[in-house]
Amino acid sequence: MHPCPSASHLLHSLMMDFQSSSEFNDAPQMLPPPPGTFVDREELIQHVGDFAVSQGYVVTIKQSKRDRVVVLGCDRGGVYRNRRKPVDESSAESLRRRKTGSRLTNCPFEAVGKKDDGLWKLSIKNGAHNHEPLKDLSEHPSARRFTEREVLLIKEMTEAGLKPRQILKRLRQSNPELLSTPKHVYNVKAKLRQGNVTVRNFKSLRPQKTAVRNNYQSVMEPSWRQRNPPVSFRCNPRQLRSRKPYPKLLGRVPNLIGGRFVDSKSLTSIDVVNPATQLIVSQVPLSTNEEVRAAVFAAKRAFSSWRNTPATNRQRIMFKFQELIRRDMDKLAMEITSEHGKTLTDAYNDVLRGLEIVEHACGVATLQIGEFVSNISNGVDTYSIREPLGVCAGICSFDFPAMTPLWMFPIAVTCGNTFILKPSEKVPGAAVILAELAVEAGLPNGVLNIVHGTDDIINAICDDDDVKAIALVGPNSDVADIYSRASAKGKRIQCNIGAKNHAVVMPDASIDATLSALVAAGFGGAGQKCMALTTVVYVGGITPWEDKLVEHAKAIKVNAGTESNADLGPVISKQEKERICRLIQVDTESGAKLLLDGRNILVPGYENGNFIGPTILSDVTVNMECYKEDVFGPVLLCMQAESIDEAIEIVNRNRHGSGASIFTTSAVAARKFQIEIAVGQVGINVPISVQPPFTLFTSSKPCFAGKGGIHFYTQIKTVTQQWKDLPGNVETPTSNSNGESLQLLNS
């Protein structure tokens, strides 16, 4: 019996539908990118683009309102409809089909990114596609686009005089799959001439060459200054020799957020001025609170994976980091000198002391080893482990542009934390160079972030609930406010603030050795350091020391930091110079004796510099302004005491005394001083200096608050465990096998 025609036709239709359905199911499906939150617009676009390529399609921007929304669609990649003309088709119909066939077939896929509370959120409006995945993405026109690195190479080769065909030939040596033509090179060159191409790669493609320390002109400029050199660097030689200040700068130091160096959205900037020449070195953006939130989000997102990275891998990055710092030592030193003004010798020492912290971080894993106590009760063990806190932050002062950031983030990130650094707005360059080196060393995206700014940025960091700890260095008044604000939010806080350090000179002290130490510690770095020796108390009177002290101070050569004979550079700004001069004048009028006046010093060739020569005030009392305030300049205060007991009392009464030294040949006097002095850092025949990284900075005065090193950046977790082979025979960990009470103490 044969089926009826209608039934046969239905069966055939069902078979065809099943076959087409099977073919459809067998075809590879293209998934939409997973939704998420991103630091900025570019990161969102890159996320969608990278995921699309893995699925076999290419995205393009369909619509964009740069600061609010971006709509991404699927680019079919030039897949055209069939243009062949049928034989029986009329000319009018052919023309119509040809016009419609020349358009790209639209794909319904659409992803939308919207900015919300400073972050960009991705949603998928339509995740479907009406075409098959591209089998070979090299056939897509996007494959003809140049990468950012290739654009930089085109720029460099064009400046070297190469023709487009020669440029293309060299590019294909490193990228044989490059499909671009000389016409594409011409287009890139035209955009470069018009300034329409923004290169977001902040790494220099020039070979890294370490200059001989005496050949400072050959030291490579920081990467952001290579892209946008200051106006003063573009002037003719006559203008440079005149050293007149220039008010405008084309480039700004970038923020580092989520592993990408980006310019701040803020239109407001602060000029960074060379203290010796008054030339504008760079500009610091006053970043927005939204950028702080983006940095915190990036750090929080990176924390979960970074804390689970093996400690040996984190250490390996620090090993590479310290190697890169040594490679770029000259560049760092020149950047510090140009922004801060300190001599190159002091700048190198600044980097070297910070490098010691990085070297210490290379072995910090051994210091994170916990403790294990076996069988504290029958079958009960307990152990402790150190865990990272989460997102930490660092707020820097200007006195040590390299050492202060290196005090903070290397230890923090090696312990497994992520970090947000707020460099000093007066000297941002060294911190950004260090961040570039950290990224080059392999630090993952989001582990280290940099946000520039002033008080608003500090307040935003203090108020953010996701920031667990803050380390800061700064003047007394500023740090007190930050400490109160951050503590109110329940954060860990570590403060290093300005200090008034004393030296007590006994009558039996070695004259030459003592004077050399006093002059170096009092005037080194132009007195702009927290551990500078600011006050000398002479037991028995200053008269035997006065003339030789002035003679040693006059031998100091004041000059720009880049000059080879410079012992003392300028102070950081015009405002600081005016403040220091005002304090000197006020105390001179109050009865202090001016043994040496450096206020009116003139440095040939640097007449506009913020120079103050070595200044010595004697007959200073505890009620004078320069003693009560932190001078932070090349000013040495001399006081007198009748006995060592009176000298110790003077030091102990000062609430900002961080350290004190005694110079004597008497072991009895030194021992008495060591026992009775109420400061944390004590020197015997040596001035106070920054402690090495493997020791703790200590102080009995409020110039330091909080623990240092891994004690600050980790928290201890105690685990008590019991494993029993026989269920039901379980003892409580609060009693032992004899029934005696057992108390477990958490460290």
XYZ file of C-alpha atoms in Angstrom:
747
model
C 0.000 0.000 0.000
C 1.500 3.319 -1.019
C 1.034 6.524 0.910
C -1.169 9.152 -0.600
C 0.530 12.038 -2.428
C -0.296 14.521 0.345
C 1.229 12.270 3.002
C 4.311 11.680 0.832
C 4.734 15.410 0.357
C 4.446 16.016 4.144
C 7.011 13.324 4.918
C 9.418 14.843 2.383
C 8.965 18.271 3.965
C 9.667 16.904 7.436
C 12.818 15.188 6.182
C 14.036 18.419 4.595
C 13.296 20.410 7.780
C 15.170 17.859 9.885
C 18.136 17.928 7.505
C 18.278 21.741 7.499
C 17.913 21.745 11.281
C 20.789 19.275 11.595
C 22.926 21.386 9.312
C 22.101 24.461 11.377
C 22.994 22.713 14.628
C 26.240 21.420 13.149
C 27.318 24.928 12.140
C 29.597 26.531 14.714
C 27.805 29.087 16.843
C 29.373 32.455 17.634
C 28.924 33.396 21.284
C 28.567 36.985 22.470
C 31.220 38.359 24.838
C 30.437 37.972 28.551
C 29.061 41.149 30.163
C 31.178 42.875 32.783
C 32.509 46.112 34.229
C 35.599 47.835 32.856
C 37.919 50.636 33.867
C 37.427 52.712 30.731
C 35.956 52.723 27.232
C 39.094 51.424 25.529
C 39.321 48.414 27.828
C 35.686 47.522 27.121
C 36.206 47.776 23.343
C 39.362 45.672 23.545
C 37.540 43.011 25.597
C 34.704 42.753 23.060
C 37.115 42.793 20.101
C 39.406 40.089 21.475
C 36.493 37.817 22.338
C 34.914 38.357 18.920
C 38.101 37.312 17.121
C 38.169 34.095 19.179
C 34.637 33.348 17.935
C 35.247 34.184 14.285
C 33.722 37.609 13.865
C 34.967 41.188 13.967
C 33.330 44.084 15.826
C 33.200 47.708 14.815
C 31.926 50.869 16.496
C 28.424 51.642 15.233
C 27.666 54.584 17.481
C 29.646 56.465 20.100
C 29.149 59.258 22.591
C 32.673 59.145 23.907
C 32.033 59.974 27.553
C 28.713 58.156 27.939
C 27.960 55.253 25.603
C 29.436 53.142 22.824
C 27.503 50.722 20.600
C 29.463 47.888 18.985
C 28.215 45.867 16.044
C 29.427 43.003 13.882
C 31.470 43.897 10.813
C 30.689 41.251 8.178
C 34.071 41.949 6.706
C 33.162 42.864 3.163
C 30.914 39.860 2.438
C 28.910 41.040 -0.585
C 25.780 39.580 -2.141
C 26.044 37.861 -5.515
C 26.550 40.525 -8.198
C 26.322 38.258 -11.250
C 23.764 39.367 -13.804
C 21.304 36.656 -14.955
C 20.994 36.306 -18.691
C 17.297 37.150 -18.804
C 17.524 40.130 -16.446
C 16.668 43.606 -17.756
C 19.186 46.431 -17.516
C 17.036 48.386 -15.014
C 16.674 45.362 -12.764
C 20.394 44.704 -13.053
C 21.238 48.251 -11.996
C 18.930 48.016 -8.987
C 20.402 44.694 -7.876
C 23.939 45.957 -8.355
C 23.276 48.965 -6.113
C 21.692 46.906 -3.373
C 24.313 44.186 -3.756
C 27.171 46.624 -3.194
C 26.115 47.185 0.384
C 27.380 45.069 3.251
C 24.911 42.617 4.704
C 23.883 43.886 8.140
C 24.277 41.596 11.175
C 21.866 41.959 14.133
C 24.625 41.513 16.747
C 24.882 44.519 19.054
C 26.780 45.149 22.310
C 26.325 48.325 24.353
C 28.788 49.898 26.791
C 27.531 52.605 29.138
C 29.399 54.692 31.673
C 27.959 54.443 35.170
C 29.539 55.952 38.290
C 32.939 56.254 36.654
C 33.054 52.688 35.272
C 31.969 51.231 31.928
C 29.405 48.409 31.996
C 28.909 46.056 29.049
C 25.537 44.567 28.124
C 24.533 42.478 25.096
C 21.486 43.845 23.299
C 21.452 41.137 20.610
C 23.922 38.272 20.639
C 22.753 36.548 17.430
C 24.486 36.559 14.024
C 23.036 35.921 10.562
C 26.226 34.578 8.982
C 28.822 31.887 9.491
C 32.103 32.512 11.333
C 34.985 33.759 9.248
C 37.232 30.832 8.436
C 40.277 33.030 7.939
C 40.340 36.366 9.733
C 43.253 37.465 7.571
C 40.720 37.884 4.737
C 38.938 40.566 6.732
C 39.884 44.198 5.984
C 40.768 44.678 9.675
C 43.798 42.464 9.056
C 45.218 45.260 6.942
C 45.324 47.644 9.874
C 48.636 48.402 11.493
C 49.291 47.721 15.143
C 50.331 50.546 17.456
C 53.890 49.279 17.402
C 53.906 49.255 13.605
C 52.581 52.833 13.544
C 55.478 53.892 15.750
C 57.920 52.088 13.467
C 56.399 53.778 10.410
C 56.883 57.135 12.101
C 60.515 56.420 12.961
C 61.367 55.016 9.517
C 59.664 57.978 7.819
C 61.771 60.366 9.869
C 64.822 58.340 8.815
C 63.946 58.983 5.139
C 62.621 55.555 4.072
C 60.026 55.261 1.290
C 56.683 53.477 1.816
C 57.755 50.353 -0.105
C 60.951 50.165 1.949
C 58.963 50.615 5.148
C 56.527 47.874 4.150
C 59.372 45.518 3.321
C 60.907 45.967 6.766
C 57.571 45.559 8.513
C 57.001 42.247 6.721
C 60.300 40.947 8.028
C 58.801 40.856 11.527
C 55.212 40.207 10.387
C 55.138 38.048 7.207
C 51.307 37.883 7.370
C 50.949 41.646 6.922
C 48.474 42.340 4.089
C 48.864 46.127 3.943
C 49.953 47.884 0.781
C 52.092 51.022 0.198
C 48.820 52.955 -0.040
C 48.075 52.091 3.595
C 51.512 53.357 4.591
C 50.813 56.624 2.761
C 47.547 56.972 4.714
C 49.311 56.450 8.042
C 51.978 59.003 7.110
C 49.269 61.523 6.260
C 47.584 60.995 9.634
C 50.909 61.345 11.418
C 51.543 64.650 9.684
C 48.100 65.863 10.735
C 48.606 64.649 14.295
C 45.502 62.429 14.158
C 47.172 59.201 15.311
C 47.338 58.734 19.075
C 49.893 56.149 20.107
C 48.911 54.599 23.392
C 52.055 52.550 23.850
C 54.040 54.428 26.483
C 57.132 52.255 26.077
C 59.946 53.739 24.068
C 60.989 51.761 21.003
C 64.428 53.251 21.053
C 67.171 50.978 22.379
C 67.697 51.364 26.105
C 71.188 52.728 26.515
C 72.731 53.426 29.888
C 74.733 56.606 29.734
C 78.047 57.238 31.362
C 77.297 59.294 34.444
C 79.321 62.239 33.230
C 77.540 62.326 29.868
C 74.131 63.450 31.085
C 72.921 64.702 27.703
C 72.844 61.143 26.355
C 70.376 59.924 28.998
C 67.081 59.081 27.340
C 64.106 61.280 28.154
C 61.063 59.704 29.855
C 58.614 58.227 27.385
C 55.795 60.758 27.868
C 58.257 63.607 27.282
C 59.463 61.965 24.058
C 55.931 62.023 22.738
C 55.064 65.544 23.866
C 58.205 67.531 24.680
C 57.737 70.804 26.550
C 57.635 74.063 24.652
C 60.879 75.088 26.302
C 62.661 72.094 24.742
C 61.463 73.135 21.279
C 62.811 76.659 21.464
C 65.890 77.901 19.700
C 69.276 77.772 21.475
C 69.200 81.482 22.280
C 65.964 81.019 24.217
C 67.379 78.012 26.052
C 70.487 79.917 27.083
C 68.356 82.734 28.469
C 66.562 80.211 30.716
C 63.366 82.215 30.711
C 60.313 80.427 32.087
C 57.706 79.208 29.612
C 54.102 78.926 30.761
C 52.786 76.213 28.425
C 53.474 72.500 28.096
C 52.085 70.190 25.453
C 52.285 66.879 27.360
C 51.218 65.555 30.744
C 52.326 62.626 32.851
C 49.829 59.774 32.492
C 47.832 57.862 35.059
C 48.224 54.092 35.223
C 44.847 52.379 35.565
C 44.220 48.699 34.958
C 47.593 48.151 33.294
C 47.196 50.992 30.777
C 48.869 54.389 30.810
C 46.119 56.894 30.063
C 45.834 60.652 30.114
C 43.486 62.020 32.729
C 40.054 63.231 31.634
C 40.601 66.328 33.768
C 41.405 69.540 31.899
C 43.237 71.029 34.906
C 46.968 70.536 35.380
C 49.835 71.705 37.562
C 53.167 72.675 36.049
C 56.229 70.783 37.262
C 59.054 73.321 37.193
C 62.792 72.709 37.293
C 63.855 74.492 40.520
C 67.219 75.512 39.049
C 66.067 76.932 35.700
C 62.315 77.605 36.100
C 61.736 75.688 32.864
C 58.560 73.612 32.787
C 59.524 69.940 32.923
C 56.078 68.339 32.676
C 52.492 68.744 33.813
C 50.523 66.830 36.408
C 46.787 66.358 35.825
C 44.394 66.923 38.706
C 42.636 63.613 38.187
C 38.945 63.156 38.860
C 37.262 61.123 41.594
C 35.916 58.859 38.865
C 39.492 57.963 37.913
C 40.217 57.105 41.545
C 37.206 54.790 41.563
C 38.381 53.242 38.310
C 41.833 52.624 39.777
C 40.344 51.067 42.924
C 38.071 48.886 40.792
C 41.016 47.723 38.668
C 43.058 46.934 41.787
C 40.156 45.093 43.424
C 39.510 43.061 40.290
C 43.182 42.084 40.015
C 43.498 41.121 43.688
C 41.777 37.728 43.561
C 44.122 36.321 40.926
C 47.251 38.117 42.174
C 46.903 36.854 45.756
C 46.719 33.289 44.384
C 49.842 33.767 42.262
C 52.649 31.645 43.767
C 54.993 33.657 45.972
C 57.961 32.526 43.888
C 56.356 34.031 40.769
C 55.810 37.335 42.548
C 59.429 37.310 43.695
C 60.594 36.562 40.167
C 58.897 39.755 38.971
C 60.732 41.702 41.690
C 64.053 40.216 40.539
C 63.327 41.478 37.023
C 62.156 44.821 38.412
C 65.396 45.475 40.276
C 67.350 44.536 37.162
C 65.415 47.114 35.126
C 65.937 49.797 37.782
C 69.686 49.253 37.544
C 69.450 49.472 33.761
C 67.624 52.819 33.877
C 69.433 54.264 36.879
C 70.720 57.239 34.903
C 67.294 58.096 33.498
C 65.762 57.987 36.970
C 68.494 60.151 38.469
C 68.186 62.772 35.735
C 64.406 62.864 36.161
C 64.760 63.373 39.916
C 67.299 66.156 39.488
C 65.250 67.976 36.842
C 62.084 67.929 38.977
C 63.403 68.067 42.546
C 66.638 69.992 42.077
C 68.861 67.768 44.247
C 72.325 66.975 42.963
C 72.857 63.953 40.758
C 74.853 62.291 43.528
C 71.884 62.665 45.887
C 69.539 61.504 43.117
C 71.543 58.314 42.579
C 71.524 57.683 46.328
C 67.752 58.230 46.299
C 67.344 55.449 43.723
C 69.883 53.163 45.392
C 68.162 53.322 48.775
C 64.872 52.489 47.097
C 66.569 49.672 45.210
C 67.506 48.124 48.549
C 63.786 47.787 49.316
C 63.197 46.013 46.000
C 66.080 43.642 46.701
C 64.575 42.972 50.112
C 61.213 42.252 48.456
C 62.898 39.589 46.329
C 63.173 37.426 49.458
C 60.061 38.481 51.313
C 58.356 35.088 50.828
C 60.558 33.577 53.518
C 59.382 36.256 55.949
C 55.750 35.283 55.312
C 56.266 31.789 56.665
C 53.776 31.108 59.463
C 54.054 28.953 62.571
C 52.824 25.429 63.205
C 52.162 23.789 66.554
C 51.403 20.098 66.445
C 49.071 18.306 68.860
C 48.163 21.185 71.153
C 45.370 18.880 72.210
C 44.773 15.226 71.396
C 44.774 15.171 67.583
C 44.482 18.962 67.335
C 47.014 21.057 65.423
C 47.151 24.805 65.006
C 49.028 26.981 62.576
C 49.150 30.623 61.496
C 49.478 32.078 58.012
C 50.068 35.587 56.716
C 47.562 36.809 54.151
C 47.473 39.983 52.042
C 45.018 42.719 52.952
C 43.620 43.589 49.523
C 43.789 47.017 47.900
C 46.437 49.229 49.534
C 47.405 52.813 48.760
C 50.476 55.006 49.084
C 50.636 58.813 49.324
C 54.084 60.257 48.658
C 55.924 63.435 49.597
C 58.436 65.199 47.362
C 61.667 64.710 49.344
C 62.569 61.285 47.909
C 60.882 60.905 44.487
C 62.128 57.331 43.940
C 62.801 55.960 47.397
C 59.383 56.825 48.854
C 57.338 54.943 46.190
C 59.809 52.051 46.466
C 59.286 52.007 50.223
C 55.657 51.220 49.531
C 54.528 49.203 46.532
C 57.291 46.549 46.071
C 56.735 45.065 49.541
C 52.962 45.470 49.263
C 52.562 43.707 45.916
C 55.091 40.977 46.708
C 52.983 40.143 49.773
C 50.025 39.640 47.395
C 48.262 43.003 47.671
C 47.316 45.334 44.839
C 48.319 48.966 45.064
C 47.285 52.527 44.203
C 50.075 55.106 44.264
C 49.543 58.856 44.524
C 52.936 60.439 43.754
C 53.805 63.941 44.867
C 52.421 66.458 42.396
C 55.773 68.261 42.604
C 57.918 65.308 41.463
C 55.758 62.763 39.577
C 58.241 61.658 36.919
C 60.302 59.096 38.821
C 57.174 57.292 40.078
C 55.805 56.953 36.530
C 59.162 55.645 35.243
C 59.191 53.076 38.060
C 55.646 52.051 37.137
C 56.710 51.574 33.502
C 59.563 49.345 34.667
C 57.234 47.361 36.938
C 54.877 46.719 34.014
C 57.846 45.757 31.834
C 58.990 43.366 34.570
C 55.707 41.489 34.254
C 53.434 42.974 36.915
C 49.885 42.007 35.821
C 47.282 44.589 34.847
C 45.675 46.294 37.814
C 48.219 45.202 40.423
C 49.872 48.639 40.400
C 47.900 51.795 39.607
C 48.869 55.478 39.644
C 46.498 58.419 40.041
C 47.872 61.968 40.100
C 46.356 64.870 41.956
C 46.254 66.785 45.232
C 43.933 66.902 48.251
C 40.792 65.753 46.407
C 42.498 62.552 45.291
C 43.847 61.906 48.800
C 40.369 62.373 50.277
C 38.856 60.029 47.681
C 41.417 57.345 48.577
C 40.740 57.782 52.300
C 36.961 57.580 51.808
C 36.900 54.517 49.544
C 35.744 51.455 51.471
C 37.658 49.064 49.207
C 41.036 50.550 50.215
C 42.192 48.548 53.229
C 45.468 50.262 54.132
C 47.266 53.544 53.440
C 50.955 54.345 53.792
C 51.898 58.003 53.608
C 54.797 60.389 53.960
C 54.310 64.128 54.331
C 54.391 67.238 56.521
C 52.908 67.221 60.018
C 49.695 69.150 59.371
C 48.708 67.221 56.249
C 49.438 63.796 57.716
C 47.411 64.510 60.865
C 44.295 65.213 58.780
C 44.823 62.164 56.574
C 45.425 59.941 59.600
C 42.181 61.078 61.237
C 40.140 60.700 58.053
C 41.479 57.243 57.155
C 41.297 55.939 60.732
C 37.657 56.964 60.941
C 37.022 54.612 58.010
C 38.703 51.733 59.842
C 41.753 51.553 57.585
C 45.242 50.512 58.544
C 47.492 53.542 58.320
C 51.242 54.000 58.379
C 52.560 57.557 58.704
C 56.012 59.035 58.256
C 55.883 62.754 58.952
C 58.308 65.637 59.236
C 60.707 65.416 62.144
C 63.020 67.641 64.166
C 66.234 65.653 64.539
C 68.904 66.721 67.024
C 72.626 66.199 67.466
C 74.283 66.588 70.849
C 77.967 67.539 70.611
C 80.098 66.904 73.687
C 83.251 68.984 74.349
C 85.456 65.902 73.812
C 84.072 65.071 70.341
C 86.467 64.694 67.403
C 86.361 68.094 65.707
C 86.904 67.245 62.035
C 84.789 64.075 61.999
C 81.957 65.782 63.885
C 81.908 68.879 61.670
C 81.917 66.784 58.481
C 78.977 64.749 59.779
C 77.017 67.831 60.875
C 77.472 69.652 57.580
C 76.589 66.606 55.468
C 73.508 65.714 57.521
C 72.334 69.301 57.935
C 72.746 70.585 54.376
C 72.564 67.427 52.253
C 69.632 67.429 49.843
C 69.219 71.149 50.665
C 67.845 70.006 54.024
C 64.709 68.708 52.271
C 64.464 65.277 53.866
C 62.640 63.938 56.875
C 65.828 62.616 58.485
C 67.864 65.812 58.014
C 69.783 66.908 61.076
C 68.265 70.316 61.790
C 69.393 71.195 65.323
C 72.749 70.913 67.102
C 73.007 71.224 70.895
C 76.546 72.087 71.998
C 77.281 71.000 75.562
C 79.537 73.579 77.190
C 78.952 76.255 74.505
C 79.373 76.793 70.772
C 82.362 79.144 70.900
C 85.094 76.522 70.257
C 83.112 75.197 67.253
C 81.722 78.353 65.695
C 84.464 79.435 63.299
C 85.259 75.954 61.983
C 81.582 75.154 61.480
C 81.160 78.282 59.330
C 84.351 77.414 57.442
C 83.069 73.899 56.604
C 79.678 75.272 55.519
C 81.240 77.894 53.236
C 83.162 75.152 51.421
C 79.872 73.709 50.123
C 79.408 74.505 46.418
C 75.889 75.671 45.549
C 74.872 74.989 41.951
C 72.294 73.307 39.736
C 72.053 69.590 40.422
C 73.232 68.647 36.942
C 76.539 70.476 37.351
C 79.438 68.191 38.226
C 80.750 70.404 41.064
C 77.411 70.828 42.842
C 77.191 69.916 46.535
C 73.919 71.715 47.240
C 71.019 72.282 44.834
C 67.953 74.543 44.991
C 64.875 74.077 47.155
C 61.773 72.679 45.496
C 59.813 75.878 44.732
C 59.679 79.656 44.959
C 57.065 79.359 47.701
C 59.317 77.134 49.810
C 62.219 79.546 49.371
C 60.072 82.454 50.537
C 58.822 80.471 53.567
C 62.357 79.482 54.617
C 63.640 83.047 54.217
C 60.726 84.329 56.287
C 61.547 81.929 59.146
C 65.192 83.002 59.090
C 64.196 86.680 59.217
C 61.665 86.201 62.029
C 64.157 84.390 64.270
C 66.950 86.835 63.507
C 64.659 89.614 64.717
C 63.809 87.486 67.779
C 67.421 87.356 68.910
C 69.053 84.517 66.985
C 72.585 85.188 65.751
C 73.099 84.751 62.007
C 76.519 83.119 61.677
C 76.102 82.409 57.947
C 73.416 83.855 55.675
C 72.645 82.006 52.425
C 69.483 83.857 51.428
C 71.037 86.162 48.848
C 73.284 83.687 47.101
C 73.575 84.093 43.319
C 74.435 81.124 41.075
C 75.916 82.227 37.714
C 73.845 80.951 34.807
C 70.930 80.030 37.096
C 69.842 83.433 38.336
C 66.176 82.421 38.457
C 66.813 79.310 40.557
C 65.344 78.693 44.022
C 68.750 78.677 45.680
C 69.438 79.162 49.386
C 73.013 78.726 50.522
C 74.018 77.055 53.798
C 72.601 79.105 56.668
C 73.603 78.823 60.341
C 71.674 80.348 63.244
C 73.090 80.294 66.784
C 71.624 81.256 70.177
C 68.377 79.592 69.111
C 65.802 78.938 71.850
C 62.912 76.483 72.024
C 60.399 79.325 71.624
C 61.643 80.485 68.224
C 59.636 79.821 65.070
C 62.356 77.945 63.219
C 62.691 75.518 66.130
C 58.963 74.945 66.563
C 58.340 74.536 62.810
C 59.926 72.145 60.334
C 62.221 74.416 58.287
C 62.867 71.807 55.597
C 65.718 73.757 54.072
C 69.519 74.198 54.321
C 69.332 75.865 57.748
C 71.266 74.565 60.770
C 70.065 75.663 64.215
C 72.623 75.833 67.018
C 71.652 75.678 70.703
C 73.700 75.476 73.903
C 73.437 73.402 77.089
C 75.395 73.397 80.308
C 75.384 69.614 80.696
C 74.426 66.408 78.934
C 71.340 66.192 81.158
C 70.124 69.571 79.922
C 70.830 68.554 76.321
C 68.837 65.328 76.729
C 65.974 67.310 78.280
C 65.892 69.688 75.276
C 65.664 66.764 72.859
C 63.030 64.893 74.855
C 60.779 67.951 75.154
C 60.463 68.259 71.377
C 57.358 66.287 70.385
C 58.533 65.851 66.777
C 61.911 64.347 67.561
C 62.326 61.268 65.391
C 66.038 60.713 65.885
C 69.006 62.054 67.805
C 72.763 61.590 67.668
C 75.574 62.162 70.107
C 79.151 62.925 69.147
C 81.629 62.056 71.880
C 84.701 59.983 72.702
C 83.237 58.984 76.070
C 81.525 55.602 76.236
C 79.939 56.635 79.540
C 78.282 59.681 77.952
C 77.188 57.664 74.916
C 75.621 54.965 77.090
C 73.792 57.529 79.234
C 72.488 59.215 76.066
C 71.376 55.899 74.568
C 69.398 54.961 77.687
C 67.789 58.290 78.563
C 66.998 59.758 75.144
C 63.297 59.383 74.201
C 63.506 58.915 70.422
C 63.321 55.885 68.193
C 66.471 56.382 66.112
C 69.738 56.910 67.986
C 73.128 57.600 66.442
C 76.468 57.484 68.244
C 79.141 59.417 66.343
C 77.008 59.108 63.206
C 74.085 61.254 61.995
C 70.580 59.838 61.685
C 69.925 58.091 58.375
C 67.179 56.084 56.729
C 67.145 52.569 58.119
C 67.902 49.614 55.829
C 64.851 47.668 54.639
C 65.501 44.606 56.776
C 65.167 46.676 59.985
C 62.090 48.392 61.356
C 61.716 52.158 61.447
C 60.920 53.004 65.059
C 60.002 56.145 66.926
C 58.622 57.008 70.341
C 57.218 60.294 68.983
C 54.219 60.872 66.665
C 56.453 61.255 63.605
C 55.711 57.604 62.825
C 52.553 55.605 63.365
C 51.899 52.010 62.417
C 53.988 48.972 61.635
C 56.297 48.655 58.663
C 57.060 46.085 55.983
C 55.204 42.804 55.872
C 53.710 43.450 59.317
C 51.754 46.322 57.799
C 50.826 44.744 54.464
C 49.690 41.346 55.791
C 47.290 40.014 58.395
C 47.664 36.851 60.450
C 45.087 34.084 60.283
C 45.215 31.281 62.844
C 43.792 27.891 61.875
C 43.041 25.120 64.336
C 42.263 21.700 62.872
C 41.368 18.236 64.023
C 41.219 15.032 61.940
C 39.783 11.859 63.464
C 39.731 8.409 61.920
C 36.738 7.348 63.992
C 33.654 9.551 63.692
C 31.885 10.212 66.969
C 35.095 10.242 69.005
C 35.680 13.949 68.673
C 37.217 16.092 71.409
C 36.561 19.749 71.705
C 39.694 21.783 71.034
C 39.170 23.532 74.380
C 40.167 20.541 76.501
C 42.977 17.989 76.349
C 42.940 14.252 76.878
C 43.133 14.698 80.654
C 40.063 16.909 80.676
C 42.099 19.973 81.589
C 41.030 23.316 80.172
C 42.991 24.454 77.132
C 42.867 28.007 75.862
C 43.909 28.773 72.277
C 45.421 32.177 71.865
C 45.174 33.970 68.540
C 48.250 35.941 67.620
